[in-house]
Tab-separated table of C-alpha atoms in Angstrom:
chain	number	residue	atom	x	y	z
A	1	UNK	CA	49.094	63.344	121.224
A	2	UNK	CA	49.461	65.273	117.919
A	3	UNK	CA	46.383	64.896	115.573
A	4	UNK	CA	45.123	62.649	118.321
A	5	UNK	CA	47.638	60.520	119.316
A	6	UNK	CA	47.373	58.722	115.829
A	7	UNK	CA	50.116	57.054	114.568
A	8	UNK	CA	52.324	57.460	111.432
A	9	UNK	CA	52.033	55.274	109.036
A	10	UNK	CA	52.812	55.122	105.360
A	11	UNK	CA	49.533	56.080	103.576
A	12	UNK	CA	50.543	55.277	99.972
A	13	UNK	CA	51.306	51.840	98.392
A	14	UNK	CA	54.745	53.669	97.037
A	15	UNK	CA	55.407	54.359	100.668
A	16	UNK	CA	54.836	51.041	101.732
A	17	UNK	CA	57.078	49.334	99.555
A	18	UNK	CA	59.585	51.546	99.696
A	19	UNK	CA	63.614	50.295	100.551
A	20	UNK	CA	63.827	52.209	103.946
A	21	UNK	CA	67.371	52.373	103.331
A	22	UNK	CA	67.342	53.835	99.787
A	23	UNK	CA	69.040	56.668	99.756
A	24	UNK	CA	67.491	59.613	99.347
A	25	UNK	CA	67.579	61.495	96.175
A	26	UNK	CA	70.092	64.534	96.328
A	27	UNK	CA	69.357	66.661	93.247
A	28	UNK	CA	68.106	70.010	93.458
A	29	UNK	CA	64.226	69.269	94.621
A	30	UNK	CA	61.466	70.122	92.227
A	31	UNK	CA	59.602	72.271	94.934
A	32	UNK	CA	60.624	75.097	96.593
A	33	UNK	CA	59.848	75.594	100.618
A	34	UNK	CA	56.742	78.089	99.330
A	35	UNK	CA	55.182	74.908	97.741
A	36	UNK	CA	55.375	72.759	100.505
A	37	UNK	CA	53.829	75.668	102.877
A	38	UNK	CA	50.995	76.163	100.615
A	39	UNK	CA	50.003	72.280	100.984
A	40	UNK	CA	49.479	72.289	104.607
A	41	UNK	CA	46.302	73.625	105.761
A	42	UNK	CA	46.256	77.384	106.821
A	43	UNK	CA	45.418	76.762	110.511
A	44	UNK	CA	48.214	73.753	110.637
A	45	UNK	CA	49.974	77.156	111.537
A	46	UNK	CA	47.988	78.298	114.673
A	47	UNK	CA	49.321	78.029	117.877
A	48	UNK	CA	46.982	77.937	120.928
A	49	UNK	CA	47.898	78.419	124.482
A	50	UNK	CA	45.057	77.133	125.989
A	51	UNK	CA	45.246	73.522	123.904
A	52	UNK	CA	48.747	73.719	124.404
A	53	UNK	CA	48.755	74.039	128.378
A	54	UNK	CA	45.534	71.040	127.656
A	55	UNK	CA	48.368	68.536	127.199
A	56	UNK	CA	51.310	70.062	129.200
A	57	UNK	CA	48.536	69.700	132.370
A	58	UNK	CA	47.785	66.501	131.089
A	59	UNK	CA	51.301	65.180	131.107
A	60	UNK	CA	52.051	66.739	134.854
A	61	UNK	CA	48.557	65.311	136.130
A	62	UNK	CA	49.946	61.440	134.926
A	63	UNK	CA	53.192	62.152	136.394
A	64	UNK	CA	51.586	63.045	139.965
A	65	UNK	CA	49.226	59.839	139.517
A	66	UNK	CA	51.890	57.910	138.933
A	67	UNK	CA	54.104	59.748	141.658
A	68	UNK	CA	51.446	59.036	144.291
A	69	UNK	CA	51.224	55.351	143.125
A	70	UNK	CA	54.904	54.639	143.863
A	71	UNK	CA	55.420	57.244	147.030
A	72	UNK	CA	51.673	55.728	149.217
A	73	UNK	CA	51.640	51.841	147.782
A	74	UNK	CA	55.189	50.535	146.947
A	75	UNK	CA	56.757	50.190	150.280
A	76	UNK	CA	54.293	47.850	151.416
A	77	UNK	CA	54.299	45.229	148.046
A	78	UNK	CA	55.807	41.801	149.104
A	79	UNK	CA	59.187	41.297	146.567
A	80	UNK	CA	59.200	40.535	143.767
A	81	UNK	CA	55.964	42.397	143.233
A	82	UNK	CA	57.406	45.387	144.422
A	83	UNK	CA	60.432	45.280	141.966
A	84	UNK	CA	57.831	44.817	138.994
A	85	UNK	CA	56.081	47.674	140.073
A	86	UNK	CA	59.317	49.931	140.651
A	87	UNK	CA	60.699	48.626	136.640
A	88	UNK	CA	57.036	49.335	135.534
A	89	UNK	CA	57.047	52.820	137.072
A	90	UNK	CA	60.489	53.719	135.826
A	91	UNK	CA	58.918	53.311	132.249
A	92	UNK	CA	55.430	54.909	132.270
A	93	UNK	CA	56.962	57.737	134.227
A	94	UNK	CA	59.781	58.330	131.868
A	95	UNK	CA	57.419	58.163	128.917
A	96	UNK	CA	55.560	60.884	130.572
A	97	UNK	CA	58.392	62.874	131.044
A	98	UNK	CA	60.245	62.472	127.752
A	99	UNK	CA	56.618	64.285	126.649
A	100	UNK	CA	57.513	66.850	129.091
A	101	UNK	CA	60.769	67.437	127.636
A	102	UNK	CA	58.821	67.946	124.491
A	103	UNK	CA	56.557	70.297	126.094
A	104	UNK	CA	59.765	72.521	126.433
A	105	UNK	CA	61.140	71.662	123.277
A	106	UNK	CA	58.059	73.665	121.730
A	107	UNK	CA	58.352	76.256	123.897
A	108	UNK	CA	62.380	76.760	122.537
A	109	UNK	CA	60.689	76.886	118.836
A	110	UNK	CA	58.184	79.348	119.871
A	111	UNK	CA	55.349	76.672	119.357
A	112	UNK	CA	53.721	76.250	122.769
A	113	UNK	CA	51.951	79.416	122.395
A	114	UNK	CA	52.264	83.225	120.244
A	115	UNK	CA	53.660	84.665	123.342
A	116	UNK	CA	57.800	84.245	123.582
A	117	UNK	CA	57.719	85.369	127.327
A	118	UNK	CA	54.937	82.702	128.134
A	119	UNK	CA	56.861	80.154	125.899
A	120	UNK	CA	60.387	80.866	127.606
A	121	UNK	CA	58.986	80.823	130.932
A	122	UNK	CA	57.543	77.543	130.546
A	123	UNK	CA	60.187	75.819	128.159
A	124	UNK	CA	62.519	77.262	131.386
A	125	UNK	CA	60.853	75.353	134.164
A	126	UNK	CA	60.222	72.338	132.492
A	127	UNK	CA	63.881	71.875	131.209
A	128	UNK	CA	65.077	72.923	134.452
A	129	UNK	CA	63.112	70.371	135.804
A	130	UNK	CA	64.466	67.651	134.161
A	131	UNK	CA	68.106	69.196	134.411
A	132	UNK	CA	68.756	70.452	130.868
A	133	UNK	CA	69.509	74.214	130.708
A	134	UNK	CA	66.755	75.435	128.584
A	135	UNK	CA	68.367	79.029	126.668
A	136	UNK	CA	71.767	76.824	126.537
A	137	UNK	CA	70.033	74.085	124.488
A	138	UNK	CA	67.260	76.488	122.654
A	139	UNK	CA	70.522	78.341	121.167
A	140	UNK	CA	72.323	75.257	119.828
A	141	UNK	CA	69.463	73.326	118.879
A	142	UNK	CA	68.279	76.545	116.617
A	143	UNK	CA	71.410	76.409	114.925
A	144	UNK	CA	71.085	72.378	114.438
A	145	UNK	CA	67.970	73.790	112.353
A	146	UNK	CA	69.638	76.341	110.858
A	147	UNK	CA	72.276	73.629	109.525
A	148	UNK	CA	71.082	70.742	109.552
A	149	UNK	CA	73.608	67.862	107.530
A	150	UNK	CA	75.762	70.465	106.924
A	151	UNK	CA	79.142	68.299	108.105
A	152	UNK	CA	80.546	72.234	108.862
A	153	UNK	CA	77.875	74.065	110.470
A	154	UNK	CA	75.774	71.314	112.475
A	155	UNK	CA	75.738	71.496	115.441
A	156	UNK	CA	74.551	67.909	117.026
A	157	UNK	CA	75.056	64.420	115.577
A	158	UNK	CA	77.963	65.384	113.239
A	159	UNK	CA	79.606	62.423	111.816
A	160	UNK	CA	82.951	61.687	111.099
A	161	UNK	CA	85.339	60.774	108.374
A	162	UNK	CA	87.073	57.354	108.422
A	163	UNK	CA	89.658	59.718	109.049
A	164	UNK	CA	88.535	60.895	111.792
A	165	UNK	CA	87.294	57.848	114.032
A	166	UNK	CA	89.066	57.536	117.321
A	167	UNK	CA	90.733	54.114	118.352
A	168	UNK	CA	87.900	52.680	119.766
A	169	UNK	CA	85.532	53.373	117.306
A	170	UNK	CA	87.636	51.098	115.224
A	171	UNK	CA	88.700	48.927	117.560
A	172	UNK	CA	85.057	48.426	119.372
A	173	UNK	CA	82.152	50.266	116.756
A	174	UNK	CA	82.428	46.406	114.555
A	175	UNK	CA	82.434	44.264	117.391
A	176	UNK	CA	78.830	43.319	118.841
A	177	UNK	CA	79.482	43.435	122.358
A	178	UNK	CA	81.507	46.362	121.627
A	179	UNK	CA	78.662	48.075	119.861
A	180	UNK	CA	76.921	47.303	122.976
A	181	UNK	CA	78.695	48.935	125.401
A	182	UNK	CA	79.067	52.225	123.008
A	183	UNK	CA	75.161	52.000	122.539
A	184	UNK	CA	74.508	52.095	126.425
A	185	UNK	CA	76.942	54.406	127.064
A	186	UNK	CA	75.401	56.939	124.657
A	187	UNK	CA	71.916	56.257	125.710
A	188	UNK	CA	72.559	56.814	129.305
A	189	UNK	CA	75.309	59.743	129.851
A	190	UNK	CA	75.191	61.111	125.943
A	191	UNK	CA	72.572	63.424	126.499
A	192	UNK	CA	74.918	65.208	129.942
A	193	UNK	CA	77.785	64.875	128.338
A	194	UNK	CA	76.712	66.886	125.669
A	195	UNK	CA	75.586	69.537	127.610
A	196	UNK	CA	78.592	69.245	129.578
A	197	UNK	CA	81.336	68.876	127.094
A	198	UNK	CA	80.095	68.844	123.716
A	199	UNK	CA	80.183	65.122	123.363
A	200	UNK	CA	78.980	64.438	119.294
A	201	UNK	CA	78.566	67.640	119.006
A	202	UNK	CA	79.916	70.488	116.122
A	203	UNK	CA	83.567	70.115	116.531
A	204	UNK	CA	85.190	73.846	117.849
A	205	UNK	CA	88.465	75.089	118.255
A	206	UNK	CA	87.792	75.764	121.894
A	207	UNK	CA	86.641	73.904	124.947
A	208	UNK	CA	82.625	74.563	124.299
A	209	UNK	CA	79.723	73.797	126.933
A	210	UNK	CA	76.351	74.644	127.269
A	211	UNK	CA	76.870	75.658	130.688
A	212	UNK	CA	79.494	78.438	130.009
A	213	UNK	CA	77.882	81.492	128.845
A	214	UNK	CA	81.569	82.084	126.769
A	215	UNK	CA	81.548	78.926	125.179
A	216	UNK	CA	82.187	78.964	121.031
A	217	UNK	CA	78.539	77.985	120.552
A	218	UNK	CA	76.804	81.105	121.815
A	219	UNK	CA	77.635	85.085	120.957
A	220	UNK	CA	77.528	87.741	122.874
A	221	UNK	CA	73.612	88.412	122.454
A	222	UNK	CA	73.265	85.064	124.002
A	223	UNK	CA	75.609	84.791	127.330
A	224	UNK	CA	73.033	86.282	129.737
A	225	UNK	CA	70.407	83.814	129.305
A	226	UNK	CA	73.262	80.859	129.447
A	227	UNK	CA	73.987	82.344	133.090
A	228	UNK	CA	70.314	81.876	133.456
A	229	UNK	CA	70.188	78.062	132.209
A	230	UNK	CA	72.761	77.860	135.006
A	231	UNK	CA	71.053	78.687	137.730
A	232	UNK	CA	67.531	76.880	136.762
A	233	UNK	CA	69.667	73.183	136.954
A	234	UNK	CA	71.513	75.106	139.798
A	235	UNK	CA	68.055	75.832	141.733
A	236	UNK	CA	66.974	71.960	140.511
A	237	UNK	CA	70.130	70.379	141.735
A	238	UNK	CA	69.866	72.235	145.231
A	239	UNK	CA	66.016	71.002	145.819
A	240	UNK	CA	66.604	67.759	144.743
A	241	UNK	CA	70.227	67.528	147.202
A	242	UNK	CA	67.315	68.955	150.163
A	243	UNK	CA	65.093	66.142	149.095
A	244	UNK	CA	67.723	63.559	148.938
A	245	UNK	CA	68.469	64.574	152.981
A	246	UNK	CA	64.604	64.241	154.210
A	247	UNK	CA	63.449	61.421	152.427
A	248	UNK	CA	66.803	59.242	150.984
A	249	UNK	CA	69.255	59.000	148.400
A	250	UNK	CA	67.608	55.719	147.390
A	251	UNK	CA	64.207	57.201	147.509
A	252	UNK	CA	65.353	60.065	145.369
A	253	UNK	CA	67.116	58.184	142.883
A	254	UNK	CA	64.083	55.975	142.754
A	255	UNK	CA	61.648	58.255	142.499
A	256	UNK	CA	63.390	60.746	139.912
A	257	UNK	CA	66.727	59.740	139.166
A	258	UNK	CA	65.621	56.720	137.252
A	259	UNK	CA	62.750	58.263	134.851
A	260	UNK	CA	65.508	61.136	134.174
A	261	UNK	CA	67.655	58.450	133.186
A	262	UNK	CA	64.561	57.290	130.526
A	263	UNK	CA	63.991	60.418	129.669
A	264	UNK	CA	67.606	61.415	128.233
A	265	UNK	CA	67.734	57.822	126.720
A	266	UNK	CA	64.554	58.631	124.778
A	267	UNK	CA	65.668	62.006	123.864
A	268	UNK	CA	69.448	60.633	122.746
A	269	UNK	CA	67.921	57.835	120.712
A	270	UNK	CA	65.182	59.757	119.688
A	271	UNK	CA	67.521	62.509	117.551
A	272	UNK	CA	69.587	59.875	116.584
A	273	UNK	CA	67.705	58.082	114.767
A	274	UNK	CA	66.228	61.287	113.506
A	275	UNK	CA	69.623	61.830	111.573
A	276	UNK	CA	71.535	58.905	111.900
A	277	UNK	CA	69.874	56.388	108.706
A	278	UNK	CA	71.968	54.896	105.770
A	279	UNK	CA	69.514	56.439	103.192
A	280	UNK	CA	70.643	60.231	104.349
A	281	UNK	CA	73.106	62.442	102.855
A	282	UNK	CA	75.313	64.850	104.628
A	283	UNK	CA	76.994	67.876	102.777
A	284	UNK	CA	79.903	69.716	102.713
A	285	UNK	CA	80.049	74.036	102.656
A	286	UNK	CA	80.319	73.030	98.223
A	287	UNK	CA	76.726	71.116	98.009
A	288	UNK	CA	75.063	72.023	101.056
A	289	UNK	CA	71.872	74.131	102.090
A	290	UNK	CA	69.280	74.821	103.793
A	291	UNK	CA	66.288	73.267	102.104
A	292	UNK	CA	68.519	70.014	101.371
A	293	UNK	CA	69.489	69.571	104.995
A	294	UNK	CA	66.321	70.110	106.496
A	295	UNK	CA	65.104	66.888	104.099
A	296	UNK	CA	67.637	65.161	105.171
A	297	UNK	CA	66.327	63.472	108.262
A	298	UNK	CA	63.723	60.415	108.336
A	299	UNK	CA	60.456	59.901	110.178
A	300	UNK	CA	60.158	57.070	112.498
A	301	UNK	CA	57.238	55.209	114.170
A	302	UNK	CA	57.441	54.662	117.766
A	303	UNK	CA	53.975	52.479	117.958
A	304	UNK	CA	51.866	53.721	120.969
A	305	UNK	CA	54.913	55.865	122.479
A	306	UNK	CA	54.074	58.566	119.594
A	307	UNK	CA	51.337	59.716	121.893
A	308	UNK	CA	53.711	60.108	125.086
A	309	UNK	CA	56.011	61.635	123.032
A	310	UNK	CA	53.628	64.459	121.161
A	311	UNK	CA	54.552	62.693	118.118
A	312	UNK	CA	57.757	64.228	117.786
A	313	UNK	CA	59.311	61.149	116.043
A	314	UNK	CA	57.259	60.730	113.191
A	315	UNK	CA	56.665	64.403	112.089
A	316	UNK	CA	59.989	65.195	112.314
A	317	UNK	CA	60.823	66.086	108.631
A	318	UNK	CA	57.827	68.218	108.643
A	319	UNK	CA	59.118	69.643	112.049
A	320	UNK	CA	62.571	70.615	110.338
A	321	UNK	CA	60.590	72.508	107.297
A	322	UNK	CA	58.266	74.188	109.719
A	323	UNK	CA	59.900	74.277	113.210
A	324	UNK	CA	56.792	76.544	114.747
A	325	UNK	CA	54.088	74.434	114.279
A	326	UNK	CA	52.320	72.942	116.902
A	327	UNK	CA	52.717	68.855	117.722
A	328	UNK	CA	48.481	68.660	117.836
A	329	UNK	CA	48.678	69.517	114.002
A	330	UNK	CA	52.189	67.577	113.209
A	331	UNK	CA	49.863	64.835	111.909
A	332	UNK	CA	47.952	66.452	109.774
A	333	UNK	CA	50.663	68.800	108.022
A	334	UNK	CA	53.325	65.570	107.852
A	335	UNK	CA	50.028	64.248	105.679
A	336	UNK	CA	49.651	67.200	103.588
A	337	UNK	CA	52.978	67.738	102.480
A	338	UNK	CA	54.390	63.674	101.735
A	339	UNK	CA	52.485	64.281	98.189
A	340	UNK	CA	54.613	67.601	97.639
A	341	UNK	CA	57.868	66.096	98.866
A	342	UNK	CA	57.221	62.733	97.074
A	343	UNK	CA	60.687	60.806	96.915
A	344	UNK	CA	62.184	63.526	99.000
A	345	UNK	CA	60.509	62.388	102.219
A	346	UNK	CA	61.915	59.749	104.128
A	347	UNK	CA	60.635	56.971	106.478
A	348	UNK	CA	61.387	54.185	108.092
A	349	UNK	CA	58.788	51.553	109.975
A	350	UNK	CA	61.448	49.355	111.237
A	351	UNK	CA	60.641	48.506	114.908
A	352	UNK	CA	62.857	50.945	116.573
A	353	UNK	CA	64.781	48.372	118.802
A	354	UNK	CA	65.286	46.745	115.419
A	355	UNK	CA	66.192	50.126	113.845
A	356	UNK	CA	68.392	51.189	116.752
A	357	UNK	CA	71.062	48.114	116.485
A	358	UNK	CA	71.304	48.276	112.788
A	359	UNK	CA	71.845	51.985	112.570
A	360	UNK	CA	74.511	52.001	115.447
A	361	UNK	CA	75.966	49.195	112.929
A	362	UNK	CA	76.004	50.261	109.548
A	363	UNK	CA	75.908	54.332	110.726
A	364	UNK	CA	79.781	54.601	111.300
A	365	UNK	CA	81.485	57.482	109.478
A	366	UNK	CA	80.434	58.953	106.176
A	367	UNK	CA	82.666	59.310	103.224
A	368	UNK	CA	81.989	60.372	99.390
A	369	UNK	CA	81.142	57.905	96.628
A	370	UNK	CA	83.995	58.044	94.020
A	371	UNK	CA	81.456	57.021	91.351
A	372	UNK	CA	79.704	59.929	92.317
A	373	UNK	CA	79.270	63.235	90.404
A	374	UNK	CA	78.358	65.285	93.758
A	375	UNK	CA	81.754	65.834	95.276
A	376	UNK	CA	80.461	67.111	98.462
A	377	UNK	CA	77.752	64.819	99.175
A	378	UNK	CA	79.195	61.777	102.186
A	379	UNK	CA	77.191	59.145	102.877
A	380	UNK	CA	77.019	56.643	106.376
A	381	UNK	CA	79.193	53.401	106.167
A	382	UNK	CA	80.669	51.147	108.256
A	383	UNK	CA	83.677	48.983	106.548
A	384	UNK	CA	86.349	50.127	109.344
């Protein structure tokens, strides 16, 4: 829905004939973060409650449509009508509600509104909602700003060494129905896991989970507002365990269980393809900051979806430089700034189902180039 649903697309013949899978270029940028704020239009910057609760009302208004669709007609659709119209609402519903999940994730950068109580309030029922404990993933994912490609410091998505793969990585990662099974797997219990247990996340020298307020991940400041992530999937879990007693199990899992299960597939494959891409570099503590890890991510089209999804795929360098701005301007400050970044600014058209398989292919481990003067810079490869 940002800048009007429209979709990104390379605007410059240099764009559009770009490798995707160049790398990017790694010395020291030419522009500083000042010059690429001073491209983007003034009111890029202005947050607006009232537009922003415009499409948060118009995402919950869909869902209800399309709730009252499946609850009042379904039941009485002949087969195998009525399992086209149960696969059909699984999608449009989850779409909707991966733009929900957005909804919060604005609210955790403090770009829903210029009020952080209003913001936190909201970001906190909507995550809750969709069982993700909002303060436990707004702390984490702030840091994933803070150090973003930083192979130290990140703290989602961090890649290994060759070093460092497990057995079957290697014994599973090179083998196509192998690569299969790893790529369902993450797309449909990544996104719990990692709440639950860190799964690709920054590697600790402690058990850490977003659901302990003690974990490594949060400090003291913190550990009250984890114990309040708790209770909001707490308080979701317990309605939806009363639900699943009056009306079913099977109606439950029907109803909501399945769009949640879109929902954290969008949001797992979403990130990583975000920073998973053989043209991006990731740093050590020698090479690394912040300005070069925030350009090191890569903007991807998602067609028609980019509305559902408030366009967070295909602003999303712009979205690492300037975190706070709203998804109705993403469009229009992604625009102003791909002159300033030039080179630096990375994307890749490939259809994403297209995109998805080759980057869970080729996106392995990193390791350094030995013909390379940058001794901390690791790139993605895949010769295990």
């Amino acid at each position: 829905m940002g800048g009007g649903g429209n979709m990104s697309v390379p605007t410059t013949k240099t764009e559009q004939k770009k490798n995707p899978l160049q790398r990017a270029p790694i010395s020291k940028p030419p522009f500083t973060l000042s010059d690429i704020k001073k491209a983007i239009p003034p009111h890029c910057f202005e947050r607006s409650l009232i537009r922003s609760s415009y499409y948060l009302v118009h995402d919950l208004v869909l869902i209800y449509i399309f709730y009252y669709i499946a609850s009042t007609y379904f039941h009485a659709l002949p087969s195998p009508y009525s399992y086209l119209a149960w696969f059909a609402y699984w999608i449009v519903q989850g779409c909707v509600s991966t733009g929900i999940w957005v909804n919060a994730h604005e609210c955790g950068h403090q770009a829903f509104s210029h009020y952080p109580l209003i913001n936190d309030t909201i970001g906190f029922i909507l995550h809750s909602a969709l069982l993700t404990p909002y303060f436990s993933w707004k702390y984490s994912h702030r840091r994933h700003h803070s150090n973003t490609a930083s192979l130290e410091n990140d703290e989602n998505y961090v890649p290994k060494t060759k070093s460092e793969l497990k057995w079957f990585t290697k014994a599973y990662a090179n083998n196509p129905l192998g690569r299969l099974f790893i790529l369902v797997f993450t797309l449909t219990v990544g996104l719990p896991l990692y709440y639950a247990i860190n799964v690709a996340g920054r590697p600790y020298d402690r058990f850490a989970s977003h659901y302990n307020p003690y974990s490594p991940i949060y400090n003291d400041r913190e550990r009250l507002q984890i114990y309040f992530s708790d209770v909001g999937v707490i308080a979701t879990s317990y309605v939806l365990y009363r639900v699943a007693c009056t009306q079913g199990l099977t109606w439950l899992v029907c109803i909501y269980g399945v769009p949640l299960l879109v929902v954290n597939g969008f949001i797992v494959l979403i990130t990583f393809l975000h920073h998973t891409h053989s043209s991006l570099p990731h740093y050590d503590s020698q090479e690394w900051n912040w300005l070069r890890g925030a350009l090191a991510t890569v903007d991807r089209d998602y067609g028609v979806l980019n509305y559902f999804f408030h366009n967070i795929a295909d602003t999303h360098v712009m979205h690492h430089l300037f975190s706070s701005i709203p998804h109705y301007h993403a469009i229009e400050a992604t625009k102003a700034i791909k002159p300033v970044l030039g080179e630096y600014y990375q994307y890749d058209g490939t259809p994403i189902y297209k995109a998805m398989w080759r980057d869970f292919k080729e996106c392995i481990y990193v390791e350094k180039d030995n013909e390379s003067q940058e001794k901390g810079v690791y790139w993605y490869k895949n010769n295990i």
